[in-house]
Amino acid sequence: MRWRGGVVVGVSWVRLRDHHLITLGSHTYSNDDRFTVSHSPPFNLPPGKGKEWTLYIKYAQERDSGWYECQLSAHPPMGILANLRVIQAVSEITGRPDLYAQEGSDVTLLCRLRNYTDPPTYVFWYHEDQMINYDADRQISVLSRGGESELRLSQVTKVASGNYTCVPANARPSSVTLHIITADDAPAAMQRAAAPPLHSAYTVALAAGTLVLISL
């Protein structure tokens, strides 16, 4: 909020959803310590010609979305509305949640990120409850670049079966279940594996952070 001219008695930020007074002047009246306010002269105005009040929300969440009003106790009174929209990254798994691969084949799992503001600082891969990014005992490699992370499993054996989870920074994890089929498996298992073979990449779309709109 920027104000030029006139006498201002007080400036407050109000969340209109519940008419909750968040700040008044430089004081915060919310029990949520994610809210702070600052006021300073605008960078493009001469000293003494105006002030700028900025409401900050740390770690913004979807529940913070909605209308906010900056109210000036001036003469005449006035207010400026702002609509905050917090967009949370989403998880999406394309294809089937259960994957089938022949023993001895190569498997590639591709974790794709959507609706992210910045590339994640890390992407961890888990097999069941064990993080496998740096597992030197298996034929595993992880390649992360931008909004993607690729898990490659070479010449898989039965022990590679199980749940695989991709966990990017600041995102909800998503999982798939891998079934390794051996020559001894029943024909019924082969029928369940009628999905396209995993010799090609399997795509996992994942969340990667939250779009945080924190200042006005």
Short mmCIF file of C-alpha atoms in Angstrom, two decimals:
data_model
loop_
_atom_site.label_atom_id
_atom_site.label_comp_id
_atom_site.label_asym_id
_atom_site.label_seq_id
_atom_site.Cartn_x
_atom_site.Cartn_y
_atom_site.Cartn_z
CA MET A 1 0.00 0.00 0.00
CA ARG A 2 1.38 3.42 -0.97
CA TRP A 3 0.05 6.70 0.40
CA ARG A 4 0.89 10.20 -0.81
CA GLY A 5 -0.19 13.33 0.96
CA GLY A 6 -2.72 13.99 3.72
CA VAL A 7 -2.55 13.20 7.41
CA VAL A 8 -2.71 9.51 8.25
CA VAL A 9 -3.65 8.56 11.81
CA GLY A 10 -3.20 4.82 11.31
CA VAL A 11 -2.76 2.19 8.64
CA SER A 12 -4.11 -1.31 9.16
CA TRP A 13 -4.24 -4.55 7.22
CA VAL A 14 -7.47 -6.56 7.57
CA ARG A 15 -8.28 -10.04 6.25
CA LEU A 16 -11.80 -9.68 4.94
CA ARG A 17 -12.73 -13.36 5.10
CA ASP A 18 -13.13 -13.15 8.86
CA HIS A 19 -12.58 -9.39 9.33
CA HIS A 20 -9.44 -10.21 11.27
CA LEU A 21 -7.20 -7.26 12.11
CA ILE A 22 -3.70 -8.37 11.19
CA THR A 23 -1.64 -5.23 11.70
CA LEU A 24 -2.12 -1.67 12.86
CA GLY A 25 0.73 0.69 12.22
CA SER A 26 3.93 -1.23 12.86
CA HIS A 27 2.27 -3.63 15.34
CA THR A 28 1.01 -7.11 14.52
CA TYR A 29 -2.22 -8.25 16.18
CA SER A 30 -2.37 -11.74 14.72
CA ASN A 31 -1.39 -14.82 16.70
CA ASP A 32 0.07 -16.16 13.46
CA ASP A 33 3.72 -15.07 13.51
CA ARG A 34 3.99 -15.52 9.75
CA PHE A 35 2.47 -12.05 9.33
CA THR A 36 4.68 -8.97 9.56
CA VAL A 37 4.42 -5.43 8.26
CA SER A 38 6.94 -2.79 7.30
CA HIS A 39 6.61 0.83 6.30
CA SER A 40 9.17 2.93 4.49
CA PRO A 41 9.40 5.81 2.03
CA PRO A 42 8.78 4.70 -1.57
CA PHE A 43 12.01 4.43 -3.52
CA ASN A 44 10.73 6.67 -6.34
CA LEU A 45 9.36 9.55 -4.27
CA PRO A 46 11.21 12.41 -2.54
CA PRO A 47 11.67 12.10 1.25
CA GLY A 48 8.58 13.10 3.20
CA LYS A 49 6.28 12.72 0.19
CA GLY A 50 4.74 9.40 1.04
CA LYS A 51 5.02 6.06 2.78
CA GLU A 52 4.66 2.47 1.74
CA TRP A 53 3.16 -0.23 3.97
CA THR A 54 3.93 -3.80 2.96
CA LEU A 55 2.30 -6.88 4.46
CA TYR A 56 4.53 -9.95 4.44
CA ILE A 57 3.36 -13.54 4.79
CA LYS A 58 6.06 -16.14 5.36
CA TYR A 59 5.48 -19.67 4.15
CA ALA A 60 2.20 -18.72 2.47
CA GLN A 61 -0.42 -21.46 2.29
CA GLU A 62 -3.59 -21.99 0.30
CA ARG A 63 -5.67 -20.97 3.30
CA ASP A 64 -4.08 -17.51 3.10
CA SER A 65 -5.80 -16.89 -0.23
CA GLY A 66 -8.53 -14.27 -0.31
CA TRP A 67 -9.20 -10.57 -0.06
CA TYR A 68 -7.19 -8.24 2.16
CA GLU A 69 -7.78 -4.56 2.74
CA CYS A 70 -5.32 -1.85 3.63
CA GLN A 71 -7.33 0.70 5.61
CA LEU A 72 -6.23 4.28 6.18
CA SER A 73 -7.59 6.27 9.10
CA ALA A 74 -7.20 9.44 7.08
CA HIS A 75 -9.52 12.24 6.15
CA PRO A 76 -11.44 11.16 4.27
CA PRO A 77 -11.07 7.48 5.25
CA MET A 78 -10.10 5.14 2.48
CA GLY A 79 -9.11 1.56 1.81
CA ILE A 80 -7.48 -0.42 -0.94
CA LEU A 81 -8.39 -4.03 -1.66
CA ALA A 82 -5.93 -6.73 -2.67
CA ASN A 83 -6.79 -10.27 -3.72
CA LEU A 84 -4.11 -12.77 -2.71
CA ARG A 85 -4.02 -16.02 -4.63
CA VAL A 86 -1.65 -18.68 -3.34
CA ILE A 87 -1.11 -21.44 -5.88
CA GLN A 88 0.10 -24.69 -4.41
CA ALA A 89 2.06 -27.10 -6.54
CA VAL A 90 0.19 -30.29 -7.32
CA SER A 91 1.05 -33.96 -7.56
CA GLU A 92 0.01 -35.98 -10.55
CA ILE A 93 0.99 -39.46 -11.61
CA THR A 94 0.40 -40.26 -15.26
CA GLY A 95 -0.18 -43.83 -16.22
CA ARG A 96 -0.88 -46.61 -13.78
CA PRO A 97 0.11 -46.53 -10.10
CA ASP A 98 1.28 -50.14 -10.41
CA LEU A 99 4.17 -50.71 -12.82
CA TYR A 100 5.42 -54.03 -14.17
CA ALA A 101 8.85 -54.84 -15.58
CA GLN A 102 10.61 -58.01 -16.61
CA GLU A 103 13.49 -59.18 -14.49
CA GLY A 104 16.77 -58.08 -16.04
CA SER A 105 15.30 -55.07 -17.83
CA ASP A 106 16.11 -51.40 -17.24
CA VAL A 107 13.53 -49.17 -15.58
CA THR A 108 13.35 -45.39 -15.67
CA LEU A 109 11.10 -43.32 -13.39
CA LEU A 110 10.76 -39.67 -14.31
CA CYS A 111 9.63 -37.19 -11.67
CA ARG A 112 8.26 -34.01 -13.25
CA LEU A 113 7.44 -30.86 -11.37
CA ARG A 114 4.53 -28.57 -12.18
CA ASN A 115 3.47 -25.17 -10.88
CA TYR A 116 6.78 -24.56 -9.13
CA THR A 117 8.38 -21.15 -8.73
CA ASP A 118 12.00 -22.29 -8.54
CA PRO A 119 13.70 -25.62 -9.17
CA PRO A 120 13.83 -27.67 -5.97
CA THR A 121 17.04 -27.60 -3.98
CA TYR A 122 16.87 -31.38 -3.77
CA VAL A 123 14.85 -34.36 -4.96
CA PHE A 124 15.13 -37.53 -2.88
CA TRP A 125 14.10 -40.95 -4.12
CA TYR A 126 12.97 -43.65 -1.69
CA HIS A 127 12.54 -47.38 -2.11
CA GLU A 128 10.10 -48.27 0.63
CA ASP A 129 11.50 -46.27 3.57
CA GLN A 130 15.14 -46.14 2.42
CA MET A 131 16.58 -43.15 0.58
CA ILE A 132 18.46 -44.50 -2.46
CA ASN A 133 19.98 -41.43 -4.14
CA TYR A 134 23.45 -42.38 -2.95
CA ASP A 135 23.05 -46.15 -2.71
CA ALA A 136 26.28 -47.56 -4.09
CA ASP A 137 25.24 -51.18 -3.59
CA ARG A 138 22.64 -51.11 -6.35
CA GLN A 139 22.73 -50.26 -10.03
CA ILE A 140 20.96 -46.97 -9.47
CA SER A 141 21.55 -43.50 -10.86
CA VAL A 142 19.68 -40.25 -10.27
CA LEU A 143 19.80 -37.31 -12.65
CA SER A 144 18.10 -34.08 -11.56
CA ARG A 145 17.87 -31.01 -13.77
CA GLY A 146 15.54 -28.05 -13.55
CA GLY A 147 12.05 -29.33 -12.91
CA GLU A 148 12.80 -32.99 -13.49
CA SER A 149 14.46 -35.85 -11.66
CA GLU A 150 15.13 -39.21 -13.27
CA LEU A 151 15.67 -42.46 -11.41
CA ARG A 152 17.31 -45.20 -13.46
CA LEU A 153 17.36 -48.82 -12.33
CA SER A 154 19.61 -51.12 -14.34
CA GLN A 155 18.99 -54.84 -14.81
CA VAL A 156 16.36 -55.04 -12.11
CA THR A 157 15.91 -58.12 -9.97
CA LYS A 158 13.09 -59.21 -7.69
CA VAL A 159 14.47 -57.18 -4.79
CA ALA A 160 13.75 -54.01 -6.78
CA SER A 161 10.02 -54.59 -6.34
CA GLY A 162 8.16 -52.29 -4.01
CA ASN A 163 7.11 -48.72 -3.46
CA TYR A 164 9.13 -45.86 -4.98
CA THR A 165 8.60 -42.31 -3.80
CA CYS A 166 9.90 -39.07 -5.25
CA VAL A 167 10.25 -36.30 -2.66
CA PRO A 168 11.15 -32.85 -4.00
CA ALA A 169 11.91 -29.99 -1.63
CA ASN A 170 8.78 -28.27 -0.32
CA ALA A 171 6.42 -30.60 -2.14
CA ARG A 172 4.08 -33.40 -1.33
CA PRO A 173 5.60 -36.76 -2.30
CA SER A 174 4.11 -39.09 -4.86
CA SER A 175 4.62 -42.82 -5.15
CA VAL A 176 4.36 -45.72 -7.56
CA THR A 177 4.64 -49.46 -6.96
CA LEU A 178 7.02 -51.48 -9.09
CA HIS A 179 6.45 -55.20 -9.66
CA ILE A 180 9.30 -57.26 -11.08
CA ILE A 181 8.08 -60.28 -13.04
CA THR A 182 10.23 -63.39 -13.26
CA ALA A 183 9.90 -66.41 -15.50
CA ASP A 184 8.36 -68.33 -12.61
CA ASP A 185 5.51 -65.89 -12.12
CA ALA A 186 2.00 -67.04 -12.95
CA PRO A 187 0.44 -66.04 -16.29
CA ALA A 188 -2.07 -63.94 -14.37
CA ALA A 189 0.75 -61.67 -13.27
CA MET A 190 1.80 -61.28 -16.88
CA GLN A 191 -1.73 -60.23 -17.80
CA ARG A 192 -1.67 -57.55 -15.12
CA ALA A 193 1.52 -56.32 -16.74
CA ALA A 194 -0.30 -55.54 -19.97
CA ALA A 195 0.55 -51.87 -19.53
CA PRO A 196 3.32 -50.52 -21.82
CA PRO A 197 6.68 -52.02 -20.80
CA LEU A 198 8.93 -49.98 -18.60
CA HIS A 199 11.79 -50.11 -21.05
CA SER A 200 10.63 -46.61 -21.86
CA ALA A 201 10.47 -43.82 -19.32
CA TYR A 202 7.53 -43.69 -16.94
CA THR A 203 6.46 -40.20 -16.01
CA VAL A 204 5.60 -39.08 -12.50
CA ALA A 205 4.37 -35.51 -12.20
CA LEU A 206 5.00 -34.01 -8.79
CA ALA A 207 4.54 -30.85 -6.81
CA ALA A 208 7.56 -28.69 -6.23
CA GLY A 209 6.88 -25.85 -3.90
CA THR A 210 4.32 -23.15 -3.37
CA LEU A 211 3.86 -19.89 -5.21
CA VAL A 212 4.14 -17.35 -2.44
CA LEU A 213 2.61 -13.93 -3.01
CA ILE A 214 3.67 -12.02 0.05
CA SER A 215 3.81 -8.31 -0.66
CA LEU A 216 1.62 -5.62 -2.11
#
